[in-house]
Short mmCIF file of C-alpha atoms in Angstrom, two decimals:
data_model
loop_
_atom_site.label_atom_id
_atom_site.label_comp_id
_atom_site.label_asym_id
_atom_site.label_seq_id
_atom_site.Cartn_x
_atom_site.Cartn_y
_atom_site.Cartn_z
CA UNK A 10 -1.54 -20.16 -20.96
CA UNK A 11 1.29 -17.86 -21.69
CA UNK A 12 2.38 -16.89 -24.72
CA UNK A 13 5.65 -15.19 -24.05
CA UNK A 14 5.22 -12.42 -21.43
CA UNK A 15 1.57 -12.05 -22.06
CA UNK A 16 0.13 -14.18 -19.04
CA UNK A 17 -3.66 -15.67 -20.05
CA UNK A 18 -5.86 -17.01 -17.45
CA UNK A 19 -8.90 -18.44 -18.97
CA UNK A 20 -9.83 -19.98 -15.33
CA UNK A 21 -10.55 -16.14 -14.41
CA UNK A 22 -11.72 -14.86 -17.77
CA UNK A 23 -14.50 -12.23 -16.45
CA UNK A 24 -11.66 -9.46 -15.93
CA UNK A 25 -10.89 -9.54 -19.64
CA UNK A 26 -12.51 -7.34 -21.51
CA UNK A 27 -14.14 -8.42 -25.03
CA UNK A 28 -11.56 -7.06 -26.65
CA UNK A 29 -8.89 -8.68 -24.41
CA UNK A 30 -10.58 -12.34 -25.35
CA UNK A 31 -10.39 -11.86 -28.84
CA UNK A 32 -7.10 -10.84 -29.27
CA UNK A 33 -6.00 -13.40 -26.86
CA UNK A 34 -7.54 -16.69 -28.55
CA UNK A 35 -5.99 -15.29 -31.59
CA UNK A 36 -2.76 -15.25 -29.91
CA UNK A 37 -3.48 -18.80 -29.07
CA UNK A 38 -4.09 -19.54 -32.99
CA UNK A 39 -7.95 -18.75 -34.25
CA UNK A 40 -8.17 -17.72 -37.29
CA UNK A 41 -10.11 -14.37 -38.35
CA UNK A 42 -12.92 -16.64 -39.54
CA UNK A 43 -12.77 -19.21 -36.73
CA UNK A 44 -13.00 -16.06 -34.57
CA UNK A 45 -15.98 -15.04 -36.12
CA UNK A 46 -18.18 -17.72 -35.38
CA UNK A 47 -16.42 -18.75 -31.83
CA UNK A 48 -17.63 -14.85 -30.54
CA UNK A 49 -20.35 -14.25 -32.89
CA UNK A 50 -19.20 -10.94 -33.83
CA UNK A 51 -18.58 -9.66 -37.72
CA UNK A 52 -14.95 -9.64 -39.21
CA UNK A 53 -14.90 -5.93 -38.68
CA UNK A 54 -15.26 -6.02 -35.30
CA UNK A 55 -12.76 -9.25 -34.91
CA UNK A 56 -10.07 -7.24 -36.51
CA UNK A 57 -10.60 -3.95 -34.70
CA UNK A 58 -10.17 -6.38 -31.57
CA UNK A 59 -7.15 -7.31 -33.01
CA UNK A 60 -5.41 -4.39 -34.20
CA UNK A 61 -6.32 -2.63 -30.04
CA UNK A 62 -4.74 -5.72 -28.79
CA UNK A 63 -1.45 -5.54 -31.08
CA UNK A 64 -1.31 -1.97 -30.17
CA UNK A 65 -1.66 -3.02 -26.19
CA UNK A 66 0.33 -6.44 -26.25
CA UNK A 67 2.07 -6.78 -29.52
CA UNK A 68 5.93 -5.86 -27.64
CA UNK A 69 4.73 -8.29 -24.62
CA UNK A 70 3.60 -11.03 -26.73
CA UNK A 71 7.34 -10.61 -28.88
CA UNK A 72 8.81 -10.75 -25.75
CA UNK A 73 10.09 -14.20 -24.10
CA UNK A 74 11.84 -12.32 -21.15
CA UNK A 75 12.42 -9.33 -19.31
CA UNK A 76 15.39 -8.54 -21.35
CA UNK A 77 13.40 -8.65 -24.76
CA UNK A 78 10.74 -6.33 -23.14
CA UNK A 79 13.69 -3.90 -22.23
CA UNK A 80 15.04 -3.93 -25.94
CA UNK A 81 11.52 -4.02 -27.50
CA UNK A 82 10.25 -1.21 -25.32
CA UNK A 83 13.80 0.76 -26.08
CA UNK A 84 13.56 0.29 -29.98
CA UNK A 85 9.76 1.06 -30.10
CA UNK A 86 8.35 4.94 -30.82
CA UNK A 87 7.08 7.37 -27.51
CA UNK A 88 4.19 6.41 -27.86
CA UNK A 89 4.07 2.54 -28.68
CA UNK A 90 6.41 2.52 -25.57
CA UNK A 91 3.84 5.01 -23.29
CA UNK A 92 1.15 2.60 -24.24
CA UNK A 93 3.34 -0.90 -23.26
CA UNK A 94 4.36 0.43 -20.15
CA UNK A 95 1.07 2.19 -19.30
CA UNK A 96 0.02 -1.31 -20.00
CA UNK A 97 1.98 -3.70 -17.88
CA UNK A 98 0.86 -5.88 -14.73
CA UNK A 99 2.60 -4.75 -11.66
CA UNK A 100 4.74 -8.05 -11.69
CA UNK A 101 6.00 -7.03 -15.06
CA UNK A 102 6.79 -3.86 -13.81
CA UNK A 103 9.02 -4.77 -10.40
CA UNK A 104 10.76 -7.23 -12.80
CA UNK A 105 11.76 -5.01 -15.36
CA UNK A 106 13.20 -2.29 -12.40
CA UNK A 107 15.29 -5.00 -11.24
CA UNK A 108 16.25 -5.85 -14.66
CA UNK A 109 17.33 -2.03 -14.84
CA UNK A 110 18.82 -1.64 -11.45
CA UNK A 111 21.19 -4.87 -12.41
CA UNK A 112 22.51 -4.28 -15.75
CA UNK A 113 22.78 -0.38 -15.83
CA UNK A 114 26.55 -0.36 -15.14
CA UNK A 115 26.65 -2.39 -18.33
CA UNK A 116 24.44 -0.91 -20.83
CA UNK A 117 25.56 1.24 -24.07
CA UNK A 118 24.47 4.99 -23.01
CA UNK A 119 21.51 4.79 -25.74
CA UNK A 120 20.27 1.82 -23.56
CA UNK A 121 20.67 4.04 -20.56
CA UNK A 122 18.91 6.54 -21.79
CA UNK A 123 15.50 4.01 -22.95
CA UNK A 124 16.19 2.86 -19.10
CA UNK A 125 16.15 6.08 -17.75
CA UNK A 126 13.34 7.46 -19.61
CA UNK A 127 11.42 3.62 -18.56
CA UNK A 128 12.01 4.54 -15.19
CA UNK A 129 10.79 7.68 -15.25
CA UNK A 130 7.19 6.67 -16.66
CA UNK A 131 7.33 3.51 -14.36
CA UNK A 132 7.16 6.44 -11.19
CA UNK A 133 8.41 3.46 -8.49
CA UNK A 134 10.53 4.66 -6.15
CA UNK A 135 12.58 1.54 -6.85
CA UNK A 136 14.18 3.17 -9.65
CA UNK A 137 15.57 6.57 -7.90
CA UNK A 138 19.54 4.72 -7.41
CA UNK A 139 19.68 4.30 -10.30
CA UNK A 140 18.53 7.92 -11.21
CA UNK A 141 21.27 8.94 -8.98
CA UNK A 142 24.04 7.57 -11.04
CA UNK A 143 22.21 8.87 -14.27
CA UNK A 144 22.26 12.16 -12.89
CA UNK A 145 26.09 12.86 -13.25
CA UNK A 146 26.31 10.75 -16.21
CA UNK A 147 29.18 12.22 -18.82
CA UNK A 148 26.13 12.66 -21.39
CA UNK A 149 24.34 15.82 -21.09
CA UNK A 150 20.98 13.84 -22.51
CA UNK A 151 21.22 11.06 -20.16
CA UNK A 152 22.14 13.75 -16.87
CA UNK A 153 18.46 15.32 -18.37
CA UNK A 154 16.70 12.60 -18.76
CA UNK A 155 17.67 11.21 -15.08
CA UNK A 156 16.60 14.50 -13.43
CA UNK A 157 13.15 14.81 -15.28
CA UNK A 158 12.32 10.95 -14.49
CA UNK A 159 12.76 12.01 -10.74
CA UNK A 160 10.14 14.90 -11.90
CA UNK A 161 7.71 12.23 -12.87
CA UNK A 162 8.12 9.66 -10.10
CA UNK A 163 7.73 12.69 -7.95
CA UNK A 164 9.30 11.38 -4.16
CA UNK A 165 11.30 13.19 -1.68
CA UNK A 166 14.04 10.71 -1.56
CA UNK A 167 15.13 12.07 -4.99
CA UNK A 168 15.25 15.73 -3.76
CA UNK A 169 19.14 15.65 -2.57
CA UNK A 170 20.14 14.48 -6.01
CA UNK A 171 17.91 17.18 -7.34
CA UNK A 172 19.51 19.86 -5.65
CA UNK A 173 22.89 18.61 -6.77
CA UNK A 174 21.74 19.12 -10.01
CA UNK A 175 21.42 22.53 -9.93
CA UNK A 176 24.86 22.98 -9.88
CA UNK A 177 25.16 21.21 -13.67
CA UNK A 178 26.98 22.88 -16.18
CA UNK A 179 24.48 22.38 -18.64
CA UNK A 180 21.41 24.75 -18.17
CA UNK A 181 19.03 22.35 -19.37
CA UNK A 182 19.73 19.79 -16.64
CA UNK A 183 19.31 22.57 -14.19
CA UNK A 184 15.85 23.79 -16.02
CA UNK A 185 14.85 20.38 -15.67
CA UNK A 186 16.16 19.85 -11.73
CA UNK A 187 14.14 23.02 -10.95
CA UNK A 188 10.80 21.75 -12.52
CA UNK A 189 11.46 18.46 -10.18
CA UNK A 190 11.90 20.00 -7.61
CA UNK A 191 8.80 21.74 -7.70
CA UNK A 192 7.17 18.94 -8.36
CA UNK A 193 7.99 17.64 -4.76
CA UNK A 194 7.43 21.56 -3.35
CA UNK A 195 10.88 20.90 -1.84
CA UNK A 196 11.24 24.29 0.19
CA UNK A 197 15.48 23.32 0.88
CA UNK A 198 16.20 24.21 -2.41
CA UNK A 199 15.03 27.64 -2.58
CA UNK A 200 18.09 29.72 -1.57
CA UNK A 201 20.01 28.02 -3.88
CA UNK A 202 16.84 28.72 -6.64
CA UNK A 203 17.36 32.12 -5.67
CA UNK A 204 20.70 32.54 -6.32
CA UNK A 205 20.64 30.84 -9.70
CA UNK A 206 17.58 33.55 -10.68
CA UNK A 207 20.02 36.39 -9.85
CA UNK A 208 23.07 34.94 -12.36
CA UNK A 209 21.23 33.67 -15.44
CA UNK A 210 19.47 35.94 -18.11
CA UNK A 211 18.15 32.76 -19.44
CA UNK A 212 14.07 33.11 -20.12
CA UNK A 213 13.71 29.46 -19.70
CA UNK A 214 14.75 28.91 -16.42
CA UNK A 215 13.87 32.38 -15.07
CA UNK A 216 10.33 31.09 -15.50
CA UNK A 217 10.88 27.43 -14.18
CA UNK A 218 12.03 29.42 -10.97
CA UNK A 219 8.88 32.13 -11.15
CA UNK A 220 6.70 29.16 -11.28
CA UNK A 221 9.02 26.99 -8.41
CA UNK A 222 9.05 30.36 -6.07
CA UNK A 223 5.46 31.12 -6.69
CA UNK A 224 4.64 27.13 -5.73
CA UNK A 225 6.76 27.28 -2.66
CA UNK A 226 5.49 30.56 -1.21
CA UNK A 227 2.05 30.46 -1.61
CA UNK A 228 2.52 26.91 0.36
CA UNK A 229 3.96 28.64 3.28
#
């Protein structure tokens, strides 16, 4: 049974929790009180069941497509969209990269910011070419926002795009680019580390770079 993007398999119903069943044969139409006396648990209980599944599935189950997930997920708070994504099957997940990877060229800038900042908590390498263009994005917010997420996801192949962003005008982006790259202990960035720490008086990325050189040569 599906009901919109939230897939249920009643055929394999012993890896859903008890909370998972009750919010899931209310998605199919029980009633509070029918629910009651189908799992033999008080209204309290039914309702808490509820409420954690709203919380866990509500965007999924408003969902009919990848494309609603991607607007849901964008228009939701940080943390209603932490818990979504945190939340998602791993089919869900691939789907809504590609979803990103094929309409990015297309998308409003706030929209490229949610999918930025979606690919960034997704950490899949799949998303890192589309981090790339993000990184030299006109928008100072969505150049940041590109060069954290390849912070998060945390791979190598993101370190030449990394460096590059050390060069930003913005210092911000370049805060950020140095966090990620220590992150990945990438050791080909350091001279150029180096020579940012000897032109900026700025606190801020003076001690992203104490905390980068530190990393790098106590792993040497």
């Amino acid at each position: 049974m599906n009901k919109n993007l939230v897939d249920i398999d009643w055929n394999d119903i012993d890896k859903y929790s008890q909370e998972q069943i009750t919010y899931f044969l209310y998605l199919e139409g029980k009633s509070i009180e029918a629910l009651i006396k189908i799992r033999k648990l008080d209204k309290a209980t039914i309702k808490k069941h509820i409420l954690d599944g709203k919380i866990k599935y509500g965007i999924l189950a408003k969902s009919s497509n990848i494309e609603e997930l991607f607007k849901q997920i964008a228009n939701s708070g940080k943390q209603d969209k932490i818990e979504v994504i945190n939340g998602l099957e791993s089919r869900i997940k691939k789907d809504l990269i590609f979803f990103i990877k094929n309409n990015y060229g297309d998308m409003y800038p706030k929209d490229k910011q949610a999918a930025v900042w979606i690919l960034g908590e997704l950490k899949d390498e799949d998303g890192i070419d589309v981090l790339l263009k993000a990184s030299v994005h006109k928008f100072i917010n969505i150049r940041r926002m590109a060069v954290s997420a390849l912070g998060k996801i945390g791979s190598i192949k993101g370190e030449t795009v990394l460096i590059r962003a050390l060069e930003d005008e913005n210092s911000q982006v370049v805060t950020y680019a140095i966090k990620a790259l220590n992150k990945i202990k990438s050791t080909k960035a350091k001279e150029k580390i180096i020579d940012i720490r000897n032109r900026t008086n700025k606190d801020y990325i003076l001690k992203a770079i104490d905390e980068y050189l530190q990393l790098i040569d106590d792993s040497i």
